[in-house]
PDB file of C-alpha atoms in Angstrom:
ATOM      1  CA  ASP A   1       0.121   0.190   0.017  1.00  0.00           C
ATOM      2  CA  PHE A   2       3.080   2.383   0.919  1.00  0.00           C
ATOM      3  CA  LEU A   3       4.513   1.628  -2.308  1.00  0.00           C
ATOM      4  CA  PHE A   4       1.521   1.898  -4.539  1.00  0.00           C
ATOM      5  CA  PHE A   5       0.526   5.314  -3.034  1.00  0.00           C
ATOM      6  CA  TRP A   6       3.834   6.880  -3.351  1.00  0.00           C
ATOM      7  CA  GLY A   7       4.047   5.366  -6.898  1.00  0.00           C
ATOM      8  CA  ALA A   8       0.728   7.016  -7.953  1.00  0.00           C
ATOM      9  CA  VAL A   9       1.703  10.394  -6.306  1.00  0.00           C
ATOM     10  CA  PHE A  10       5.184  10.187  -8.423  1.00  0.00           C
ATOM     11  CA  LEU A  11       3.356   9.618 -11.570  1.00  0.00           C
ATOM     12  CA  VAL A  12       0.761  12.306 -10.937  1.00  0.00           C
ATOM     13  CA  THR A  13       3.225  15.010  -9.864  1.00  0.00           C
ATOM     14  CA  THR A  14       5.754  13.909 -12.957  1.00  0.00           C
ATOM     15  CA  THR A  15       2.727  14.002 -15.263  1.00  0.00           C
ATOM     16  CA  LEU A  16       1.600  17.422 -13.977  1.00  0.00           C
ATOM     17  CA  VAL A  17       5.235  18.602 -14.608  1.00  0.00           C
ATOM     18  CA  ALA A  18       5.184  17.164 -18.206  1.00  0.00           C
ATOM     19  CA  PHE A  19       1.869  18.888 -19.107  1.00  0.00           C
ATOM     20  CA  LEU A  20       1.942  22.295 -17.143  1.00  0.00           C
ATOM     21  CA  LYS A  21       6.014  23.274 -17.111  1.00  0.00           C
ATOM     22  CA  LYS A  22       7.122  25.273 -20.380  1.00  0.00           C
ATOM     23  CA  GLU A  23      10.410  25.331 -21.715  1.00  0.00           C
ATOM     24  CA  ASN A  24      12.049  28.911 -21.580  1.00  0.00           C
ATOM     25  CA  GLN A  25      11.802  29.760 -25.523  1.00  0.00           C
ATOM     26  CA  GLU A  26      14.490  32.562 -25.172  1.00  0.00           C
ATOM     27  CA  LEU A  27      17.726  31.150 -26.945  1.00  0.00           C
ATOM     28  CA  ILE A  28      20.815  30.937 -24.269  1.00  0.00           C
ATOM     29  CA  PRO A  29      24.060  30.140 -25.888  1.00  0.00           C
ATOM     30  CA  ALA A  30      25.446  26.936 -24.896  1.00  0.00           C
ATOM     31  CA  LYS A  31      28.305  27.257 -22.376  1.00  0.00           C
ATOM     32  CA  GLU A  32      29.189  23.165 -22.646  1.00  0.00           C
ATOM     33  CA  GLU A  33      31.606  22.208 -25.419  1.00  0.00           C
ATOM     34  CA  THR A  34      29.391  19.088 -26.230  1.00  0.00           C
ATOM     35  CA  LYS A  35      26.462  19.224 -28.714  1.00  0.00           C
ATOM     36  CA  GLY A  36      25.072  15.440 -28.401  1.00  0.00           C
ATOM     37  CA  ILE A  37      25.667  12.088 -27.066  1.00  0.00           C
ATOM     38  CA  THR A  38      28.561  11.186 -29.321  1.00  0.00           C
ATOM     39  CA  ASP A  39      30.525  14.449 -28.287  1.00  0.00           C
ATOM     40  CA  THR A  40      29.480  14.035 -24.676  1.00  0.00           C
ATOM     41  CA  TYR A  41      31.081  10.036 -24.872  1.00  0.00           C
ATOM     42  CA  LYS A  42      34.123  11.338 -26.454  1.00  0.00           C
ATOM     43  CA  LEU A  43      34.697  13.892 -23.895  1.00  0.00           C
ATOM     44  CA  LEU A  44      33.828  11.335 -21.075  1.00  0.00           C
ATOM     45  CA  PHE A  45      36.569   9.005 -22.816  1.00  0.00           C
ATOM     46  CA  SER A  46      39.363  12.027 -22.861  1.00  0.00           C
ATOM     47  CA  ILE A  47      38.418  12.560 -19.067  1.00  0.00           C
ATOM     48  CA  ILE A  48      38.940   9.235 -18.305  1.00  0.00           C
ATOM     49  CA  LYS A  49      42.442   8.970 -20.011  1.00  0.00           C
ATOM     50  CA  MET A  50      43.816  11.350 -17.464  1.00  0.00           C
ATOM     51  CA  PRO A  51      46.161  10.051 -15.280  1.00  0.00           C
ATOM     52  CA  ALA A  52      45.006  11.886 -11.933  1.00  0.00           C
ATOM     53  CA  VAL A  53      41.397  11.084 -12.983  1.00  0.00           C
ATOM     54  CA  LEU A  54      42.378   7.464 -13.535  1.00  0.00           C
ATOM     55  CA  THR A  55      44.177   7.038 -10.049  1.00  0.00           C
ATOM     56  CA  PHE A  56      41.296   8.848  -8.483  1.00  0.00           C
ATOM     57  CA  CYS A  57      38.539   6.416 -10.154  1.00  0.00           C
ATOM     58  CA  LEU A  58      40.585   3.525  -8.994  1.00  0.00           C
ATOM     59  CA  LEU A  59      40.863   4.798  -5.090  1.00  0.00           C
ATOM     60  CA  ILE A  60      36.935   5.330  -4.914  1.00  0.00           C
ATOM     61  CA  LEU A  61      36.218   2.159  -6.648  1.00  0.00           C
ATOM     62  CA  THR A  62      38.098   0.317  -3.972  1.00  0.00           C
ATOM     63  CA  SER A  63      37.720   2.480  -0.888  1.00  0.00           C
ATOM     64  CA  LYS A  64      34.662   1.079   0.328  1.00  0.00           C
ATOM     65  CA  VAL A  65      35.585  -2.512   0.365  1.00  0.00           C
ATOM     66  CA  GLY A  66      36.491  -2.598   4.205  1.00  0.00           C
ATOM     67  CA  PHE A  67      32.979  -1.896   5.192  1.00  0.00           C
ATOM     68  CA  SER A  68      30.664  -3.075   2.427  1.00  0.00           C
ATOM     69  CA  ALA A  69      29.833  -6.380   4.520  1.00  0.00           C
ATOM     70  CA  ALA A  70      28.859  -4.332   7.566  1.00  0.00           C
ATOM     71  CA  ASP A  71      26.657  -1.957   5.469  1.00  0.00           C
ATOM     72  CA  ALA A  72      24.991  -4.586   3.327  1.00  0.00           C
ATOM     73  CA  VAL A  73      24.614  -7.447   5.738  1.00  0.00           C
ATOM     74  CA  THR A  74      24.043  -6.158   9.245  1.00  0.00           C
ATOM     75  CA  GLY A  75      20.616  -5.581   8.822  1.00  0.00           C
ATOM     76  CA  LEU A  76      19.711  -9.110   7.271  1.00  0.00           C
ATOM     77  CA  LYS A  77      21.741 -10.784   9.998  1.00  0.00           C
ATOM     78  CA  LEU A  78      19.775  -8.943  12.833  1.00  0.00           C
ATOM     79  CA  VAL A  79      16.508 -10.200  11.077  1.00  0.00           C
ATOM     80  CA  GLU A  80      18.011 -13.777  11.055  1.00  0.00           C
ATOM     81  CA  GLU A  81      18.927 -13.671  14.842  1.00  0.00           C
ATOM     82  CA  GLY A  82      15.093 -12.651  15.499  1.00  0.00           C
ATOM     83  CA  VAL A  83      15.326  -8.867  15.538  1.00  0.00           C
ATOM     84  CA  PRO A  84      11.800  -8.308  13.917  1.00  0.00           C
ATOM     85  CA  LYS A  85      11.756  -6.300  10.552  1.00  0.00           C
ATOM     86  CA  GLU A  86       9.252  -3.786  11.688  1.00  0.00           C
ATOM     87  CA  HIS A  87      11.463  -2.865  14.613  1.00  0.00           C
ATOM     88  CA  LEU A  88      14.278  -2.504  12.514  1.00  0.00           C
ATOM     89  CA  ALA A  89      12.126  -0.255  10.188  1.00  0.00           C
ATOM     90  CA  LEU A  90      11.112   2.003  13.013  1.00  0.00           C
ATOM     91  CA  LEU A  91      14.632   2.516  14.286  1.00  0.00           C
ATOM     92  CA  ALA A  92      15.126   4.046  10.889  1.00  0.00           C
ATOM     93  CA  VAL A  93      13.089   6.843  11.655  1.00  0.00           C
ATOM     94  CA  PRO A  94      15.042   8.583  14.158  1.00  0.00           C
ATOM     95  CA  MET A  95      17.803   8.652  11.510  1.00  0.00           C
ATOM     96  CA  VAL A  96      15.650  10.942   8.975  1.00  0.00           C
ATOM     97  CA  PRO A  97      16.331  14.274  10.775  1.00  0.00           C
ATOM     98  CA  LEU A  98      20.023  13.128  11.587  1.00  0.00           C
ATOM     99  CA  GLN A  99      20.407  12.571   7.685  1.00  0.00           C
ATOM    100  CA  ILE A 100      18.921  16.182   6.909  1.00  0.00           C
ATOM    101  CA  ILE A 101      20.898  17.946   9.556  1.00  0.00           C
ATOM    102  CA  LEU A 102      24.466  15.898   9.190  1.00  0.00           C
ATOM    103  CA  PRO A 103      25.132  17.474   5.344  1.00  0.00           C
ATOM    104  CA  LEU A 104      24.721  21.183   6.583  1.00  0.00           C
ATOM    105  CA  VAL A 105      27.004  20.446   9.359  1.00  0.00           C
ATOM    106  CA  ILE A 106      29.583  18.455   7.446  1.00  0.00           C
ATOM    107  CA  SER A 107      29.502  20.918   4.503  1.00  0.00           C
ATOM    108  CA  LYS A 108      31.160  23.420   6.972  1.00  0.00           C
ATOM    109  CA  TYR A 109      34.210  21.255   6.811  1.00  0.00           C
ATOM    110  CA  THR A 110      34.285  20.258   3.217  1.00  0.00           C
ATOM    111  CA  ALA A 111      34.017  23.958   1.983  1.00  0.00           C
ATOM    112  CA  GLY A 112      37.838  24.430   2.327  1.00  0.00           C
ATOM    113  CA  PRO A 113      40.603  23.825  -0.128  1.00  0.00           C
ATOM    114  CA  GLN A 114      40.847  19.994   0.748  1.00  0.00           C
ATOM    115  CA  PRO A 115      37.634  18.367   1.034  1.00  0.00           C
ATOM    116  CA  LEU A 116      38.954  15.129   0.814  1.00  0.00           C
ATOM    117  CA  ASN A 117      40.575  15.162   4.498  1.00  0.00           C
ATOM    118  CA  THR A 118      37.081  14.781   5.948  1.00  0.00           C
ATOM    119  CA  PHE A 119      36.969  11.639   3.779  1.00  0.00           C
ATOM    120  CA  TYR A 120      39.756   9.848   5.060  1.00  0.00           C
ATOM    121  CA  LYS A 121      39.549  11.127   8.560  1.00  0.00           C
ATOM    122  CA  ALA A 122      36.103   9.182   8.864  1.00  0.00           C
ATOM    123  CA  MET A 123      37.182   6.055   7.190  1.00  0.00           C
ATOM    124  CA  PRO A 124      38.933   4.413  10.187  1.00  0.00           C
ATOM    125  CA  TYR A 125      35.887   5.184  12.553  1.00  0.00           C
ATOM    126  CA  ARG A 126      33.451   3.622  10.139  1.00  0.00           C
ATOM    127  CA  LEU A 127      35.757   0.542   9.874  1.00  0.00           C
ATOM    128  CA  LEU A 128      35.605   0.318  13.565  1.00  0.00           C
ATOM    129  CA  LEU A 129      31.872   0.692  13.491  1.00  0.00           C
ATOM    130  CA  GLY A 130      31.957  -2.700  11.024  1.00  0.00           C
ATOM    131  CA  LEU A 131      33.380  -4.520  14.083  1.00  0.00           C
ATOM    132  CA  GLU A 132      30.600  -2.810  16.329  1.00  0.00           C
ATOM    133  CA  PHE A 133      28.130  -4.049  13.783  1.00  0.00           C
ATOM    134  CA  ALA A 134      29.683  -7.575  13.986  1.00  0.00           C
ATOM    135  CA  PHE A 135      29.314  -7.572  17.876  1.00  0.00           C
ATOM    136  CA  LEU A 136      25.607  -6.441  17.768  1.00  0.00           C
ATOM    137  CA  VAL A 137      25.039  -9.585  15.607  1.00  0.00           C
ATOM    138  CA  TRP A 138      26.953 -11.874  17.719  1.00  0.00           C
ATOM    139  CA  TRP A 139      25.310 -10.092  21.043  1.00  0.00           C
ATOM    140  CA  ALA A 140      21.645 -10.518  19.848  1.00  0.00           C
ATOM    141  CA  PRO A 141      20.913 -14.068  20.795  1.00  0.00           C
ATOM    142  CA  LYS A 142      22.820 -13.616  23.912  1.00  0.00           C
ATOM    143  CA  VAL A 143      20.037 -10.989  25.243  1.00  0.00           C
ATOM    144  CA  LYS A 144      17.051 -12.232  23.437  1.00  0.00           C
ATOM    145  CA  HIS A 145      14.085 -13.366  25.882  1.00  0.00           C
ATOM    146  CA  GLU A 146      10.641 -14.845  25.212  1.00  0.00           C
ATOM    147  CA  GLY A 147       9.024 -11.461  24.843  1.00  0.00           C
ATOM    148  CA  GLY A 148      11.873 -10.260  22.495  1.00  0.00           C
ATOM    149  CA  PHE A 149      14.967  -7.795  22.995  1.00  0.00           C
ATOM    150  CA  PRO A 150      15.371  -5.686  25.872  1.00  0.00           C
ATOM    151  CA  VAL A 151      14.973  -1.850  25.230  1.00  0.00           C
ATOM    152  CA  TYR A 152      18.763  -1.278  26.103  1.00  0.00           C
ATOM    153  CA  TYR A 153      19.691  -3.439  22.924  1.00  0.00           C
ATOM    154  CA  TYR A 154      17.571  -1.332  20.858  1.00  0.00           C
ATOM    155  CA  ALA A 155      19.108   1.766  22.459  1.00  0.00           C
ATOM    156  CA  VAL A 156      22.833   0.431  21.629  1.00  0.00           C
ATOM    157  CA  VAL A 157      21.432  -0.199  17.884  1.00  0.00           C
ATOM    158  CA  VAL A 158      20.049   3.037  17.706  1.00  0.00           C
ATOM    159  CA  LEU A 159      23.512   4.786  18.889  1.00  0.00           C
ATOM    160  CA  SER A 160      25.388   2.679  16.512  1.00  0.00           C
ATOM    161  CA  TYR A 161      23.372   3.303  13.334  1.00  0.00           C
ATOM    162  CA  ALA A 162      23.544   7.100  14.435  1.00  0.00           C
ATOM    163  CA  LEU A 163      27.273   6.795  14.625  1.00  0.00           C
ATOM    164  CA  HIS A 164      27.470   4.936  11.504  1.00  0.00           C
ATOM    165  CA  GLN A 165      25.472   7.612   9.632  1.00  0.00           C
ATOM    166  CA  VAL A 166      27.919  10.537  10.900  1.00  0.00           C
ATOM    167  CA  THR A 167      31.052   8.457   9.295  1.00  0.00           C
ATOM    168  CA  LEU A 168      28.931   7.493   6.115  1.00  0.00           C
ATOM    169  CA  TYR A 169      27.716  11.284   5.723  1.00  0.00           C
ATOM    170  CA  SER A 170      31.203  12.658   6.126  1.00  0.00           C
ATOM    171  CA  MET A 171      32.448  10.296   3.566  1.00  0.00           C
ATOM    172  CA  TYR A 172      29.685  11.231   1.054  1.00  0.00           C
ATOM    173  CA  VAL A 173      29.685  14.914   1.438  1.00  0.00           C
ATOM    174  CA  ALA A 174      33.485  15.156   1.369  1.00  0.00           C
ATOM    175  CA  ILE A 175      33.647  13.035  -1.982  1.00  0.00           C
ATOM    176  CA  MET A 176      30.764  15.034  -3.645  1.00  0.00           C
ATOM    177  CA  ALA A 177      32.332  18.219  -2.435  1.00  0.00           C
ATOM    178  CA  PHE A 178      35.662  17.463  -4.217  1.00  0.00           C
ATOM    179  CA  ASN A 179      34.129  16.425  -7.297  1.00  0.00           C
ATOM    180  CA  ALA A 180      32.454  19.664  -7.470  1.00  0.00           C
ATOM    181  CA  LYS A 181      35.638  21.064  -6.756  1.00  0.00           C
ATOM    182  CA  VAL A 182      37.875  19.521  -9.274  1.00  0.00           C
ATOM    183  CA  SER A 183      35.335  19.377 -12.223  1.00  0.00           C
ATOM    184  CA  ASP A 184      35.776  21.665 -14.904  1.00  0.00           C
ATOM    185  CA  PRO A 185      33.216  24.212 -15.027  1.00  0.00           C
ATOM    186  CA  LEU A 186      33.224  24.391 -19.117  1.00  0.00           C
ATOM    187  CA  ILE A 187      31.866  20.641 -18.859  1.00  0.00           C
ATOM    188  CA  GLY A 188      30.957  20.484 -15.184  1.00  0.00           C
ATOM    189  CA  GLY A 189      27.514  18.308 -15.876  1.00  0.00           C
ATOM    190  CA  THR A 190      29.515  15.624 -17.852  1.00  0.00           C
ATOM    191  CA  TYR A 191      32.654  15.838 -15.564  1.00  0.00           C
ATOM    192  CA  MET A 192      30.605  15.564 -12.453  1.00  0.00           C
ATOM    193  CA  THR A 193      28.380  12.942 -13.521  1.00  0.00           C
ATOM    194  CA  LEU A 194      31.111  10.746 -14.628  1.00  0.00           C
ATOM    195  CA  LEU A 195      33.021  11.086 -10.911  1.00  0.00           C
ATOM    196  CA  ASN A 196      29.820  10.756  -9.069  1.00  0.00           C
ATOM    197  CA  THR A 197      28.835   7.643 -11.332  1.00  0.00           C
ATOM    198  CA  VAL A 198      32.012   6.144 -10.301  1.00  0.00           C
ATOM    199  CA  SER A 199      31.890   7.183  -7.032  1.00  0.00           C
ATOM    200  CA  ASN A 200      28.197   5.472  -6.595  1.00  0.00           C
ATOM    201  CA  LEU A 201      29.681   2.127  -8.181  1.00  0.00           C
ATOM    202  CA  GLY A 202      32.533   2.028  -5.752  1.00  0.00           C
ATOM    203  CA  GLY A 203      29.943   1.708  -3.092  1.00  0.00           C
ATOM    204  CA  ASN A 204      27.468  -0.690  -5.014  1.00  0.00           C
ATOM    205  CA  TRP A 205      29.966  -3.257  -6.543  1.00  0.00           C
ATOM    206  CA  PRO A 206      31.727  -4.404  -2.804  1.00  0.00           C
ATOM    207  CA  SER A 207      28.132  -4.453  -1.530  1.00  0.00           C
ATOM    208  CA  THR A 208      26.816  -7.037  -4.319  1.00  0.00           C
ATOM    209  CA  VAL A 209      29.730  -8.841  -3.579  1.00  0.00           C
ATOM    210  CA  ALA A 210      29.661  -9.158  -0.040  1.00  0.00           C
ATOM    211  CA  LEU A 211      25.938 -10.266  -0.252  1.00  0.00           C
ATOM    212  CA  TRP A 212      26.924 -13.106  -2.806  1.00  0.00           C
ATOM    213  CA  LEU A 213      29.826 -14.313  -0.272  1.00  0.00           C
ATOM    214  CA  VAL A 214      27.272 -14.665   2.574  1.00  0.00           C
ATOM    215  CA  ASP A 215      26.307 -18.004   2.132  1.00  0.00           C
ATOM    216  CA  PRO A 216      29.616 -19.561   1.229  1.00  0.00           C
ATOM    217  CA  LEU A 217      31.299 -18.049   4.116  1.00  0.00           C
ATOM    218  CA  THR A 218      28.565 -18.692   6.612  1.00  0.00           C
ATOM    219  CA  VAL A 219      29.183 -21.766   8.797  1.00  0.00           C
ATOM    220  CA  LYS A 220      26.634 -23.896   9.712  1.00  0.00           C
ATOM    221  CA  GLU A 221      26.108 -26.903  12.149  1.00  0.00           C
ATOM    222  CA  CYS A 222      23.636 -29.684  11.732  1.00  0.00           C
ATOM    223  CA  ALA A 223      21.552 -30.922  14.881  1.00  0.00           C
ATOM    224  CA  GLY A 224      20.817 -34.490  14.582  1.00  0.00           C
ATOM    225  CA  ALA A 225      21.297 -35.194  10.922  1.00  0.00           C
ATOM    226  CA  GLN A 226      24.470 -37.504  10.457  1.00  0.00           C
ATOM    227  CA  GLY A 227      26.573 -37.150   7.715  1.00  0.00           C
ATOM    228  CA  HIS A 228      25.093 -33.684   6.374  1.00  0.00           C
ATOM    229  CA  THR A 229      27.526 -30.761   6.742  1.00  0.00           C
ATOM    230  CA  CYS A 230      24.738 -27.950   6.049  1.00  0.00           C
ATOM    231  CA  ALA A 231      27.583 -26.556   3.796  1.00  0.00           C
ATOM    232  CA  THR A 232      25.255 -25.984   0.943  1.00  0.00           C
ATOM    233  CA  ALA A 233      21.437 -24.511   0.924  1.00  0.00           C
ATOM    234  CA  ALA A 234      20.292 -28.019  -0.381  1.00  0.00           C
ATOM    235  CA  ALA A 235      22.297 -29.665   2.275  1.00  0.00           C
ATOM    236  CA  ALA A 236      20.724 -27.285   5.099  1.00  0.00           C
ATOM    237  CA  GLU A 237      17.196 -27.933   3.570  1.00  0.00           C
ATOM    238  CA  VAL A 238      17.677 -31.621   4.119  1.00  0.00           C
TER     239      VAL A 238
END
């Protein structure tokens, strides 16, 4: 119902924009060098070939490997350990105002000549929070009781997620600020889109790999089933 409602709102608002918003008919001289799709891709290729851009792309494509598992798998493992999905969803509500405020606060520190300083200062703390998340998953069955989980456990989870948001947004805002700073104004849109796409890809592919590796790296024990290792999904089902 939630998805259906907002899907309808999205369709209605975008349709209204399509029919009611008129383009500015005044001819504005083009400031960008590109005139079409072919020119844009040629320009992108020439940007990628630059040694500094190649090095930067390599760095941001691999910089998030260290906390990909913690980011992608923690919530799923907490649900596996018995934490209700609806409770985890509710815990996301206090994060919303934090997510609004954090970029405003962090932008003060990324506005200077070296915005990436904030990025790599936040990295070790985010890595340590990965260990904290692993502890939360390990701790869950220890504190679970018949009525569910105690309030103090949820308090620790909320605090952990809040600290994680601080490190996440510190890195996110810093990388966006750096991309905006180094992009050539003449081709700013194309340049920034390329760097932001690589940055997003650098966060998505490690999470995908982490999710793919969960089953092969998970150790399961069989109770009362001799001769079965439970190493595969089929064996665990048996």
